[in-house]
Short mmCIF file of C-alpha atoms in Angstrom, two decimals:
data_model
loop_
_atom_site.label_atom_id
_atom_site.label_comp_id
_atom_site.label_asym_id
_atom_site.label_seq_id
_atom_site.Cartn_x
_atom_site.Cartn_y
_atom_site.Cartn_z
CA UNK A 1 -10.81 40.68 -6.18
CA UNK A 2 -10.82 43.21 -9.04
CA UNK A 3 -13.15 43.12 -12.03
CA UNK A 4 -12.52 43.54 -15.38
CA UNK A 5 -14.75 45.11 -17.96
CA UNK A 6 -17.32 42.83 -19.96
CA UNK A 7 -16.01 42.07 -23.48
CA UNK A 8 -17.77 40.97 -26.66
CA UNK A 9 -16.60 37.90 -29.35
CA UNK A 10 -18.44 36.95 -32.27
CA UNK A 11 -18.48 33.04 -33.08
CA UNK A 12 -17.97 32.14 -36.78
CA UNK A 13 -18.75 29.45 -38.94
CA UNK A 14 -14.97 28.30 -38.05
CA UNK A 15 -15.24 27.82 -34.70
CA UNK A 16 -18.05 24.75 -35.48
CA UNK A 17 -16.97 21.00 -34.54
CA UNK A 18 -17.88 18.14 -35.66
CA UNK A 19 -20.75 18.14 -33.01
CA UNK A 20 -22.29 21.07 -34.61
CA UNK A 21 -21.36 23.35 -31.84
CA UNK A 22 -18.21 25.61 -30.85
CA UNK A 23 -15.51 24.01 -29.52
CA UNK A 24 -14.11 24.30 -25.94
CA UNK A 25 -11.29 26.02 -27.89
CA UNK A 26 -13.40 29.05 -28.54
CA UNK A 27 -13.95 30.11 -25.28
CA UNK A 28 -10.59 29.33 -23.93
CA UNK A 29 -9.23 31.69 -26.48
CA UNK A 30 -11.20 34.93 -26.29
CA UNK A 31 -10.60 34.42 -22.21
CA UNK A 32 -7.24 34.72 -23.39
CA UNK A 33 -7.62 37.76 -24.50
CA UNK A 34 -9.27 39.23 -21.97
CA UNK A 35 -6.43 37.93 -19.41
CA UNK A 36 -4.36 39.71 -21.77
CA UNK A 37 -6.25 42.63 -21.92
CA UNK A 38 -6.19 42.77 -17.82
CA UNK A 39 -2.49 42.93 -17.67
CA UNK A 40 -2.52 45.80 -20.72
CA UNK A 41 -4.79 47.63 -18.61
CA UNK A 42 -2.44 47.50 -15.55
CA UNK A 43 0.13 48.96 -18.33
CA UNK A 44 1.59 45.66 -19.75
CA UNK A 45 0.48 45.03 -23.29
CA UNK A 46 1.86 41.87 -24.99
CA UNK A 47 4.33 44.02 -26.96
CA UNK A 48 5.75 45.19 -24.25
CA UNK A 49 6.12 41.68 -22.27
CA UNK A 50 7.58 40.86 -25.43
CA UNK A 51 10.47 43.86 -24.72
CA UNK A 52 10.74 43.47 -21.65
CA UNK A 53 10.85 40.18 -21.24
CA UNK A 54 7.57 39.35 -19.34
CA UNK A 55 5.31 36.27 -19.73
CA UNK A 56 2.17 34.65 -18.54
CA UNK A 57 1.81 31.06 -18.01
CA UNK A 58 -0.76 29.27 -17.34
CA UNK A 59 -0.81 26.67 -14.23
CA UNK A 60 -3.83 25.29 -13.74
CA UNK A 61 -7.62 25.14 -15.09
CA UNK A 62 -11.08 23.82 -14.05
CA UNK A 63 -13.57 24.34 -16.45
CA UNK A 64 -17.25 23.81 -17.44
CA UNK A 65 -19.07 23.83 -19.61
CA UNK A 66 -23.13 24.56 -19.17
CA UNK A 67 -24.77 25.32 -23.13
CA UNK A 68 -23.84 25.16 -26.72
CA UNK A 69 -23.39 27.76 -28.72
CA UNK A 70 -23.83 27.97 -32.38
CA UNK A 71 -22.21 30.50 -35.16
CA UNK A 72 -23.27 33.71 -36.07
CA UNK A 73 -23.40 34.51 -31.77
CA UNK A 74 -22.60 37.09 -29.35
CA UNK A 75 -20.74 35.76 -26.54
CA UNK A 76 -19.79 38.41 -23.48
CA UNK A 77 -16.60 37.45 -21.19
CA UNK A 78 -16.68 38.75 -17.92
CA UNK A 79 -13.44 38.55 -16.57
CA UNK A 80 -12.64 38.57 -12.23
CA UNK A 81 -9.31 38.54 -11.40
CA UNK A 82 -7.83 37.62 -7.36
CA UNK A 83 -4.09 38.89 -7.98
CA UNK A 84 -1.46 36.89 -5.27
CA UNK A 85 2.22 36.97 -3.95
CA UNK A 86 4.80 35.80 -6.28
CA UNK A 87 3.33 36.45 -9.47
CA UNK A 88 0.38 34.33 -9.00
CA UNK A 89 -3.24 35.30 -10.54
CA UNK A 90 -5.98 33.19 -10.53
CA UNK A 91 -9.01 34.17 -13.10
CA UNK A 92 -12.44 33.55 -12.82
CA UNK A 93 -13.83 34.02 -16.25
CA UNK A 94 -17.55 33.56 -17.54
CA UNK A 95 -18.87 33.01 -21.42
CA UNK A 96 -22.30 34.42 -21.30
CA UNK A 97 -24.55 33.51 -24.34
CA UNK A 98 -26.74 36.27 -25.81
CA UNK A 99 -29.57 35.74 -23.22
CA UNK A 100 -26.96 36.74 -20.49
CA UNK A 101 -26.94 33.06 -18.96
CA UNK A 102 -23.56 31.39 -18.40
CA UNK A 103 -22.49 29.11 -21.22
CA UNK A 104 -18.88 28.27 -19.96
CA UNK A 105 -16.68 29.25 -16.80
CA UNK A 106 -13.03 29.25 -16.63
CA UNK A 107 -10.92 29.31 -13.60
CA UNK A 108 -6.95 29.88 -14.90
CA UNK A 109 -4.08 30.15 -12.12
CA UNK A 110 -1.37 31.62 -14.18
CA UNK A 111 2.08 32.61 -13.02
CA UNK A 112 3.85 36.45 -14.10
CA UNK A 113 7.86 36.07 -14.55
CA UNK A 114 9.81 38.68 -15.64
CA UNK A 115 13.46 37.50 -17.21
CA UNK A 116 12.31 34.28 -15.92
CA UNK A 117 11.59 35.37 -11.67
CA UNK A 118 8.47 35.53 -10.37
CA UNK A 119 7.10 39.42 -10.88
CA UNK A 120 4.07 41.15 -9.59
CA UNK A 121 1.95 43.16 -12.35
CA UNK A 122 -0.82 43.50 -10.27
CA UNK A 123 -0.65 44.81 -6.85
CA UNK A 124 -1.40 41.44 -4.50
CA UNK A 125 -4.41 40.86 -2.29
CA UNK A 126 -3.47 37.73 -1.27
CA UNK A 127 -1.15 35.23 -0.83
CA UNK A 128 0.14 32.72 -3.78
CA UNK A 129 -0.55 29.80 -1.44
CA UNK A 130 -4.34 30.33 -0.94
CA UNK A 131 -4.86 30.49 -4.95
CA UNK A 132 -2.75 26.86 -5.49
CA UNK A 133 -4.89 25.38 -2.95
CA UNK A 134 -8.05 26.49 -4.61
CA UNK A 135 -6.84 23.70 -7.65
CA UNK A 136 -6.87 20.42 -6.44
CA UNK A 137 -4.14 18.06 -7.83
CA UNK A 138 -4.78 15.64 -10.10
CA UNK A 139 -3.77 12.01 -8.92
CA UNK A 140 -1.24 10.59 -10.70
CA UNK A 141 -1.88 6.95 -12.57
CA UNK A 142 -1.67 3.89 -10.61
CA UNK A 143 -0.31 1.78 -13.02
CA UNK A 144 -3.43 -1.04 -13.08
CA UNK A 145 -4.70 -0.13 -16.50
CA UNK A 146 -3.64 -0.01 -20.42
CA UNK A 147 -3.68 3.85 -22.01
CA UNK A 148 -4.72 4.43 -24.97
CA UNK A 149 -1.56 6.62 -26.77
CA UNK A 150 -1.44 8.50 -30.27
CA UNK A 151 1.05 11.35 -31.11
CA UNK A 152 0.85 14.49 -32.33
CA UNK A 153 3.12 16.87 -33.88
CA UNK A 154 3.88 20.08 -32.79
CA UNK A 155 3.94 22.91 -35.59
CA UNK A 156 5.99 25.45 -35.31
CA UNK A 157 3.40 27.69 -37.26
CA UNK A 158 0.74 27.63 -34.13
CA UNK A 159 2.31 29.33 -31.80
CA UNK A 160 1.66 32.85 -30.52
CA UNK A 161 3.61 36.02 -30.89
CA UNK A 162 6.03 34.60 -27.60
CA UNK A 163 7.06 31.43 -29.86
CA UNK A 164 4.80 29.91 -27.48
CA UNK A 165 1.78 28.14 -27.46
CA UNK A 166 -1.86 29.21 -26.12
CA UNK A 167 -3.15 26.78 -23.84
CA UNK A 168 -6.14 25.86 -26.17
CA UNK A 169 -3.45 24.53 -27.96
CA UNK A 170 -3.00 21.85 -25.31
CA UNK A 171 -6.91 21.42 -25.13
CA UNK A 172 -6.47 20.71 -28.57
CA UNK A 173 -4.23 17.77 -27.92
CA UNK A 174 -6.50 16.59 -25.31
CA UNK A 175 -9.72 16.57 -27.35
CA UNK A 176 -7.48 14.24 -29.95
CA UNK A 177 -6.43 11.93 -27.08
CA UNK A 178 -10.43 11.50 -26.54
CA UNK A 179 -10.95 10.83 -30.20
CA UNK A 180 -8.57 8.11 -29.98
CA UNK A 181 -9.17 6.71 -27.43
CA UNK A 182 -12.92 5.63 -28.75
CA UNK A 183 -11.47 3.92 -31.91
CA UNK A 184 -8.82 2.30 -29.44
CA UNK A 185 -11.88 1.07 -27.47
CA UNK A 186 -13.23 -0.72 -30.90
CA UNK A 187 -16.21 1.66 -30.50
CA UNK A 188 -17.04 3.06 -34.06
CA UNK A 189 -19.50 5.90 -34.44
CA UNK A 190 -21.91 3.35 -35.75
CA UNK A 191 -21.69 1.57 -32.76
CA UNK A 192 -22.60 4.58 -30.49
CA UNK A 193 -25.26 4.84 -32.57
CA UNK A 194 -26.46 1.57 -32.29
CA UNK A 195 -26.29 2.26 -28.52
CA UNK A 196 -28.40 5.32 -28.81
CA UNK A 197 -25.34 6.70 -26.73
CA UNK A 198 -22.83 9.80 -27.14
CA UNK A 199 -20.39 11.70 -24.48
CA UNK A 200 -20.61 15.07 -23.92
CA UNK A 201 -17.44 16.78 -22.37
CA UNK A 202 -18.48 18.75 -19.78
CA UNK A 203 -15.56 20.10 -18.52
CA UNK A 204 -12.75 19.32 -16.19
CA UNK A 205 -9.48 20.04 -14.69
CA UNK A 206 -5.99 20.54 -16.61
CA UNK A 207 -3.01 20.79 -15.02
CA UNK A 208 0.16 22.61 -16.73
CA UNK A 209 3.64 21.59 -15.69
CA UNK A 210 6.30 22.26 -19.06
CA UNK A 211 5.82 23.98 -22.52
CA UNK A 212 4.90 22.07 -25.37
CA UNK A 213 8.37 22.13 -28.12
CA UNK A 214 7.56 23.34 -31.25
CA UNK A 215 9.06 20.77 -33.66
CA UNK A 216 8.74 17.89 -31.16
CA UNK A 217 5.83 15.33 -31.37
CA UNK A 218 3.05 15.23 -28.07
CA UNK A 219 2.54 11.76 -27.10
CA UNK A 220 -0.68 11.77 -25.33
CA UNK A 221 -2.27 8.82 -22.82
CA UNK A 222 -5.81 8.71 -22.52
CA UNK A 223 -7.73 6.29 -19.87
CA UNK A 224 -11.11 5.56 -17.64
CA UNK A 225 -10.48 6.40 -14.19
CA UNK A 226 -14.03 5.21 -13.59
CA UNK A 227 -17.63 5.07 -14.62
CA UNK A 228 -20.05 7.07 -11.71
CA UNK A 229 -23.85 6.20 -13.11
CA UNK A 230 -24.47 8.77 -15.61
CA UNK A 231 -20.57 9.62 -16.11
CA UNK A 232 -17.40 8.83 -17.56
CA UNK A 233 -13.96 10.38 -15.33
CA UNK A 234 -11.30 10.07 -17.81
CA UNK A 235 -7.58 10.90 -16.97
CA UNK A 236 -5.39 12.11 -19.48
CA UNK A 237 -1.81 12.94 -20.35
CA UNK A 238 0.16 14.95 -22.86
CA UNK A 239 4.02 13.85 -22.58
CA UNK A 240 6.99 15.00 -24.50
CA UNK A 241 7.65 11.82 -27.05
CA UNK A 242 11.68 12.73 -26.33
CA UNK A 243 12.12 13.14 -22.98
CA UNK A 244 8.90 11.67 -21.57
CA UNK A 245 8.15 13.98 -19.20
CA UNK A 246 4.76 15.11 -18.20
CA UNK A 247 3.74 18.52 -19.72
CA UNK A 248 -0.04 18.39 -18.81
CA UNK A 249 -2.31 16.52 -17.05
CA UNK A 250 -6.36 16.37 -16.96
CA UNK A 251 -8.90 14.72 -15.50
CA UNK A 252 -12.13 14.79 -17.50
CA UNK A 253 -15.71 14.54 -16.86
CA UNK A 254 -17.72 12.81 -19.67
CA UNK A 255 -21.44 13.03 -19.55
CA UNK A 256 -23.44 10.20 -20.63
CA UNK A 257 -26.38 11.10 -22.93
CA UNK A 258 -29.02 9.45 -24.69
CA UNK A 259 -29.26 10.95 -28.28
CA UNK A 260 -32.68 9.80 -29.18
CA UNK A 261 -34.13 11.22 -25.70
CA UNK A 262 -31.69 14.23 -25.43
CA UNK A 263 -31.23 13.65 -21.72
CA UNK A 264 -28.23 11.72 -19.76
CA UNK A 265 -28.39 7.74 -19.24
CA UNK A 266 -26.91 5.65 -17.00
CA UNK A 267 -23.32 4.14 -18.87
CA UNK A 268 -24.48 1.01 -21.50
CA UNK A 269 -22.73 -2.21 -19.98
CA UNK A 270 -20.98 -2.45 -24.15
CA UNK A 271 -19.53 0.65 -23.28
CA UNK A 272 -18.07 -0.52 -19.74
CA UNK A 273 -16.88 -3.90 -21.14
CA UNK A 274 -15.43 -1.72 -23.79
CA UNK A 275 -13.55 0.20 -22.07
CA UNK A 276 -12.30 -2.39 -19.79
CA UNK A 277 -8.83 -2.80 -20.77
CA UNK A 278 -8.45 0.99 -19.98
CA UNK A 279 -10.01 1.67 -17.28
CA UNK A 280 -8.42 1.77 -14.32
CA UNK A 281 -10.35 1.74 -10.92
CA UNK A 282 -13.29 -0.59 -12.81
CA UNK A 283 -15.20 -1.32 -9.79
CA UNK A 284 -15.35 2.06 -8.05
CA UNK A 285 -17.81 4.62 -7.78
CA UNK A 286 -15.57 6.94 -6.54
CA UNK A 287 -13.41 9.40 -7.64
CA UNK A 288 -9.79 10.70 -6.13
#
């Protein structure tokens, strides 16, 4: 494994949500960087990629998320990379808040192509099947269940300096599919409220299988896979609304938190019955 240097980001004012906090977005992004900065240091800046034809995509992420952070903050990145066989490199990054205690961890496999092969930018360690297996797959829906489904467009002003986009882009996406999907469920803010209830995303796994197309719309599917006590495992997907196909895939853990007591609660029965017509394994406690 080599290790990168510790980096510094300041959060703005910007990078707020509507839950007071930064978003998820803001930490995938300035890992970004720093995975950028990794391959720059081994002599591949983005401008050259861009020359010579080189990109990075991302394959896979687990993530999770462990404190808030507010404006105004220094975050540190500390950046491990494990470089493997056929252009595989799988990242383990860390967002440290400013009392050096871990406020978000990353894990992104990413593939290295040059003129569209597989291409090795870092010397390899180990092989590319060892760092897939470390990313478990994400089952694929069983068909029992209604999805809740919205669409999004696809601007051709977000993406990077590849004519790609970043993969907080697809988080992006994701978080909307979530926001949907609790007006689909009939479940206004009010009503949460009323419930002394509210979900915190605390991370999950995504997996990447196309490119988003600039132009295009995103048709994303958001379900239950199941309630667990104190959590929420929802499955999600972003497909292309032309060709259908499956460009990303997550499966999300919700925490289940009582606002008035600022500590988790075991899922309100309103919220199960809910949720019923979308959930799709309703009486397990399991998860695949």
């Amino acid at each position: 494994m080599q290790r990168a240097a510790v980096h510094t980001i300041s959060t703005r004012f910007s990078d707020l949500d509507t839950q007071r906090h930064a978003t998820s977005r803001t930490y995938e992004d300035a890992c970004l960087g720093d995975r950028y900065r990794v391959l720059e240091d081994a002599g591949y800046g983005w401008k050259r990629m861009i020359e010579e034809s080189v990109r990075m995509t991302a394959l896979a992420s687990d993530i999770r998320f462990l404190a808030q952070q507010m404006e105004n903050t220094v975050l540190s990145v500390r950046t491990d990379v494990r470089p493997g066989t056929d252009g595989k490199l799988l990242f383990h990054q860390e967002v440290l808040g400013a009392d050096g205690k871990a406020a978000a961890e990353i894990r992104t496999l990413v593939q290295t192509e040059k003129n569209g092969a597989p291409t090795n930018l870092l010397a390899s360690e180990e092989s590319a099947e060892s760092l897939v297996s470390s990313f478990e797959s994400v089952l694929a829906f069983s068909g029992s269940c209604d999805r809740a489904a919205t669409e999004r467009d696809l601007f051709y002003c977000e993406r990077n300096p590849f004519g790609e986009y970043n993969p907080s882009h697809y988080w992006r996406i994701l978080e909307e599919g979530r926001w949907h999907f609790t007006a689909d469920s009939g479940l206004s803010l009010e009503d949460l409220v009323a419930l002394d209830t509210t979900l915190f995303y605390m991370g999950g796994k995504i997996r990447y299988h196309r490119p988003l197309v600039a132009g295009r719309k995103a048709r994303v599917r958001t379900w239950i896979r199941n309630f667990e006590k104190i959590w929420g495992h929802m499955r999600q997907e972003i497909t292309d609304s032309v060709t259908g196909e499956i460009l990303a895939e997550s499966l999300d853990n919700l925490l289940v938190v009582s606002v008035s007591k600022s500590r988790p609660k075991r899922t309100p029965e309103r919220l199960i019955s809910s949720a019923a017509r979308v959930t799709e394994f309703p009486d397990s406690e399991e998860v695949g």
